[in-house]
C-alpha positions as a printed Julia matrix, in Angstrom:
258×3 Matrix{Float64}:
 -22.7    21.88   17.21
 -22.55   18.39   19.15
 -24.44   17.12   16.74
 -21.9    18.07   14.0
 -18.99   16.9    15.89
 -20.51   13.5    16.37
 -21.28   13.63   12.5
 -17.67   14.0    11.95
 -16.25   11.77   14.57
 -18.35    8.74   13.0
 -15.84    8.97   10.23
 -13.41    7.34   12.64
 -15.27    4.15   12.72
 -16.34    4.46    8.89
 -12.38    5.11    7.65
 -11.33    2.34   10.31
 -13.6    -0.4     8.98
 -13.01    0.52    5.65
  -9.12    0.16    6.02
  -9.79   -2.91    7.64
 -11.64   -4.35    5.1
  -8.22   -5.12    3.42
  -7.47   -7.82    5.95
 -10.44  -10.2     5.44
 -11.09  -13.3     7.61
  -9.87  -15.91    5.02
  -7.61  -19.1     6.38
  -4.93  -20.62    4.02
  -2.78  -19.45    1.5
  -2.11  -21.28   -1.92
   1.28  -22.63   -1.55
   1.78  -21.67   -5.46
   0.6   -18.37   -4.61
   4.32  -17.65   -3.39
   6.2   -18.21   -6.9
   4.14  -15.7    -9.02
   2.8   -16.19  -12.65
   2.87  -14.93  -15.86
   0.45  -12.23  -14.7
   3.0   -10.79  -12.15
   5.96  -10.5   -14.74
   7.1    -7.02  -15.35
   7.93   -5.48  -19.07
  11.64   -6.09  -18.53
  11.17   -9.74  -17.4
  11.56   -8.53  -13.74
   8.7   -10.19  -11.37
   7.31   -7.65   -9.56
   7.29   -8.76   -5.64
   9.1   -11.76   -6.97
   9.13  -14.67   -4.46
   6.54  -13.23   -2.07
   3.44  -14.51   -1.35
   0.13  -12.35   -1.39
  -0.05  -12.44    2.15
   3.66  -11.11    2.26
   2.67   -8.66   -0.22
  -0.53   -7.16    1.79
   1.93   -7.24    5.19
   4.47   -4.98    3.26
   1.3    -2.65    1.84
  -0.13   -2.61    5.76
   3.58   -1.76    7.2
   4.01    1.05    4.69
   1.18    2.66    5.06
   0.78    2.49    8.8
   3.95    3.82    8.93
   3.34    6.32    6.81
   3.48   10.0     8.64
   0.49   11.66    6.6
  -2.04   10.46    3.79
  -5.09   11.55    1.96
  -8.56    9.01    1.91
 -10.87    9.7    -0.56
 -13.91    7.31   -0.84
 -17.54    6.44   -0.24
 -18.36    4.35    2.63
 -21.48    2.39    4.54
 -22.11    4.19    7.79
 -23.15    1.3     9.75
 -25.13    4.25   12.54
 -27.16    5.62    9.77
 -27.41    2.91    7.36
 -26.74    5.09    4.73
 -23.35    5.96    2.79
 -20.69    8.94    3.92
 -18.38   10.21    1.25
 -15.03   11.6     2.7
 -11.85   13.33    1.29
  -9.82   14.4     4.0
  -6.06   14.6     4.73
  -4.37   13.75    8.14
  -1.36   13.4     9.93
  -0.3    11.32   13.15
   0.39   14.79   14.61
  -3.51   15.34   14.82
  -3.83   17.52   11.85
  -6.3    16.87    8.93
  -8.5    18.89    6.25
 -10.98   17.78    4.01
 -14.49   17.11    3.22
 -17.41   14.73    5.12
 -20.67   14.39    3.22
 -23.32   12.25    4.5
 -26.18   11.19    2.5
 -28.47   13.42    1.84
 -27.09   15.58    4.75
 -25.4    18.38    2.84
 -21.51   18.65    3.04
 -18.96   19.82    6.08
 -15.66   21.04    5.67
 -13.39   20.72    8.48
  -9.76   21.9     9.4
  -8.36   20.73   12.36
  -4.98   21.59   14.32
  -3.47   20.66   17.3
  -5.17   23.7    18.87
  -8.36   24.67   17.15
 -10.96   22.98   14.84
 -12.4    24.8    12.03
 -15.76   23.68   10.35
 -17.72   24.85    7.87
 -21.37   23.48    7.26
 -23.91   24.52    4.49
 -27.29   24.69    5.3
 -28.46   21.46    4.72
 -25.86   19.94    6.54
 -26.4    22.21    9.82
 -30.14   21.29    9.53
 -29.54   17.84    9.17
 -26.82   17.79   12.18
 -29.28   20.1    14.36
 -32.39   18.64   13.61
 -33.0    18.36   17.77
 -33.09   21.9    17.89
 -36.39   23.9    17.96
 -37.1    25.67   14.47
 -36.5    29.42   16.04
 -32.9    27.91   17.61
 -32.39   25.97   14.1
 -33.17   29.03   11.94
 -31.09   31.31   14.16
 -27.82   28.97   13.78
 -28.18   28.52   10.25
 -28.23   32.31   10.1
 -25.09   32.91   12.24
 -22.79   30.39   10.85
 -24.09   28.54    7.58
 -21.84   28.21    4.64
 -19.17   30.29    7.07
 -16.08   29.24    8.81
 -16.76   28.25   12.52
 -14.14   27.45   15.06
 -13.68   26.17   18.49
 -10.87   24.9    21.05
  -9.6    21.45   20.1
  -9.53   20.69   23.49
 -13.31   21.09   23.79
 -13.79   18.43   20.43
 -12.21   15.02   21.29
 -14.42   13.62   19.19
 -13.23   14.94   15.91
  -9.66   15.41   17.24
  -9.94   11.48   17.68
 -10.93   11.3    14.25
  -8.31   13.32   12.97
  -5.15   11.2    14.29
  -3.8     8.74   11.54
  -2.56    6.46   14.43
  -6.33    6.51   15.57
  -7.61    5.56   12.32
  -5.06    2.98   10.9
  -4.43    1.76   14.6
  -6.16   -1.88   14.29
  -4.71   -2.15   10.89
  -1.2    -2.81   12.5
  -2.84   -6.46   14.37
  -4.8    -7.22   11.58
  -4.53  -10.98    9.8
  -3.84  -10.71    6.09
  -4.23  -14.64    5.66
  -5.65  -15.85    2.6
  -4.55  -12.88    0.45
  -3.24  -13.95   -3.31
  -1.02  -12.61   -5.68
  -3.09  -10.93   -8.56
  -1.46   -8.94  -11.37
   0.44   -5.73  -12.3
  -2.02   -2.99  -13.49
  -1.88    0.9   -13.15
  -4.17    3.25  -11.19
  -4.17    7.12  -12.79
  -1.12    6.48  -14.21
   0.72    5.04  -11.11
   2.18    1.31  -11.35
   0.3    -1.12   -8.97
  -0.33   -4.71   -8.14
  -3.03   -6.14   -7.26
  -3.48   -8.86   -4.41
  -6.9   -10.24   -3.27
  -9.06  -11.84   -0.66
 -12.32  -13.69   -0.83
 -14.95  -14.41    2.35
 -17.99  -15.83    1.19
 -19.76  -13.9    -1.75
 -17.63  -10.83   -0.82
 -14.14   -9.87   -2.0
 -11.5    -7.33   -1.36
  -8.57   -6.24   -3.96
  -5.82   -4.32   -2.68
  -3.68   -2.19   -5.1
  -0.17   -1.99   -4.24
   2.05    1.01   -5.34
   5.06   -1.02   -7.12
   7.55    2.26   -7.09
   9.11    3.43   -3.91
   7.25    2.09   -0.93
   4.65   -0.23   -1.23
   1.81    2.06   -0.02
  -1.68    1.04   -0.45
  -3.2     3.13   -3.49
  -6.67    1.73   -3.55
  -8.93   -1.01   -1.92
 -11.96   -1.92   -3.62
 -14.27   -4.63   -1.64
 -17.64   -6.1    -1.7
 -17.3    -7.87    1.96
 -19.94   -5.0     3.65
 -22.83   -6.13    0.81
 -22.15   -3.24   -1.14
 -19.2    -2.26   -3.45
 -16.52    0.45   -1.28
 -13.76    1.99   -2.79
 -11.16    3.74   -0.99
  -8.51    5.41   -2.43
  -4.86    6.43   -0.65
  -2.63    9.38   -1.67
  -0.64   12.13   -0.33
   1.52   10.02    1.46
   4.12   12.05    3.5
   2.99   15.22    2.43
   1.91   18.27    4.45
  -1.97   18.46    5.27
  -3.19   21.91    4.4
  -4.49   22.91    7.3
  -3.86   26.77    7.68
  -6.31   28.75    9.16
  -8.98   29.54    6.32
  -9.33   33.49    5.2
 -12.08   35.48    5.62
 -14.77   36.06    8.65
 -14.59   33.35   11.09
 -17.47   32.9    13.73
 -15.53   31.97   17.11
 -18.21   29.12   18.88
 -16.03   29.59   22.24
 -17.03   33.62   22.6
 -20.47   33.38   22.15
C-alpha cells in the first residue's frame, strides 16, 4: 500500500499549489483600486469592503481562511508529478483529521478517513492496480482480492505522508506569508446563493479570481485561475465544521496484522 499512500500524499503539493494561486506575483496596485467602483455598491447603497483595495480584501480572505480550524476543498487540479489532473473533495482540520475522496486522472478513486491514531483507506480495483503497478501480477491480483473496494486501516504512525497531507496547517501554511500584491477589486456576485465579492489578479496571459464571502467572516469561497496553463477551480466550504472522521462501518481489513 505504500504507493497508494504516496498518491494520497501528492495531494499536499497539489492543494498547496492551488491555494497559493490566490497570491500571484504581480507588482503595483492601482491607486484608484482602493476607492471601489459602482460595481461594488451593495443593494442598499452600502459599499462592500468600503475603502479597501483589492490587496487588502485578499489579505483579509487569506487571514480568515488560514485562521479557520477546519474546511473543505473541492476541485480538479493539475498534478505536476504525473502531468495529469487530480480531483479531490476532502475535509480537514488542524488536528490532523480528514475525510473525503481523491481521484487521480485515469487511476480510479480512493476514499480516505484519517484520525489522530488511524488511517482508513478504500481503493476501487482500478485505483489499487494503478497505484501498485510495480507489483507482479500474482501479488497485485491477491491485493485486489483482499482489499479492493474494501476499507483497510493502518496506524497513523506508519502513514506519515498522509498524516502530513491531512493537516490543514500543512496545506495552508505557505499561504500565511504569500504576497497578494497586484490584486484588484472586482464586484459583488453570488456563489450558489452565497453573497461574494471578487478580487482579480493577472500575470502574463494568466489570471486568478478570488471569491470572498461578504457575510460573516471574509472566507475564500472559490479560486478560479488560468495561471498554471489550464483552468483550475477550487471551492472552499464547511468552515469550522467537524470533519466526518468516524471509523467506517462494516468489514475493515487491518493491514498492520497481515
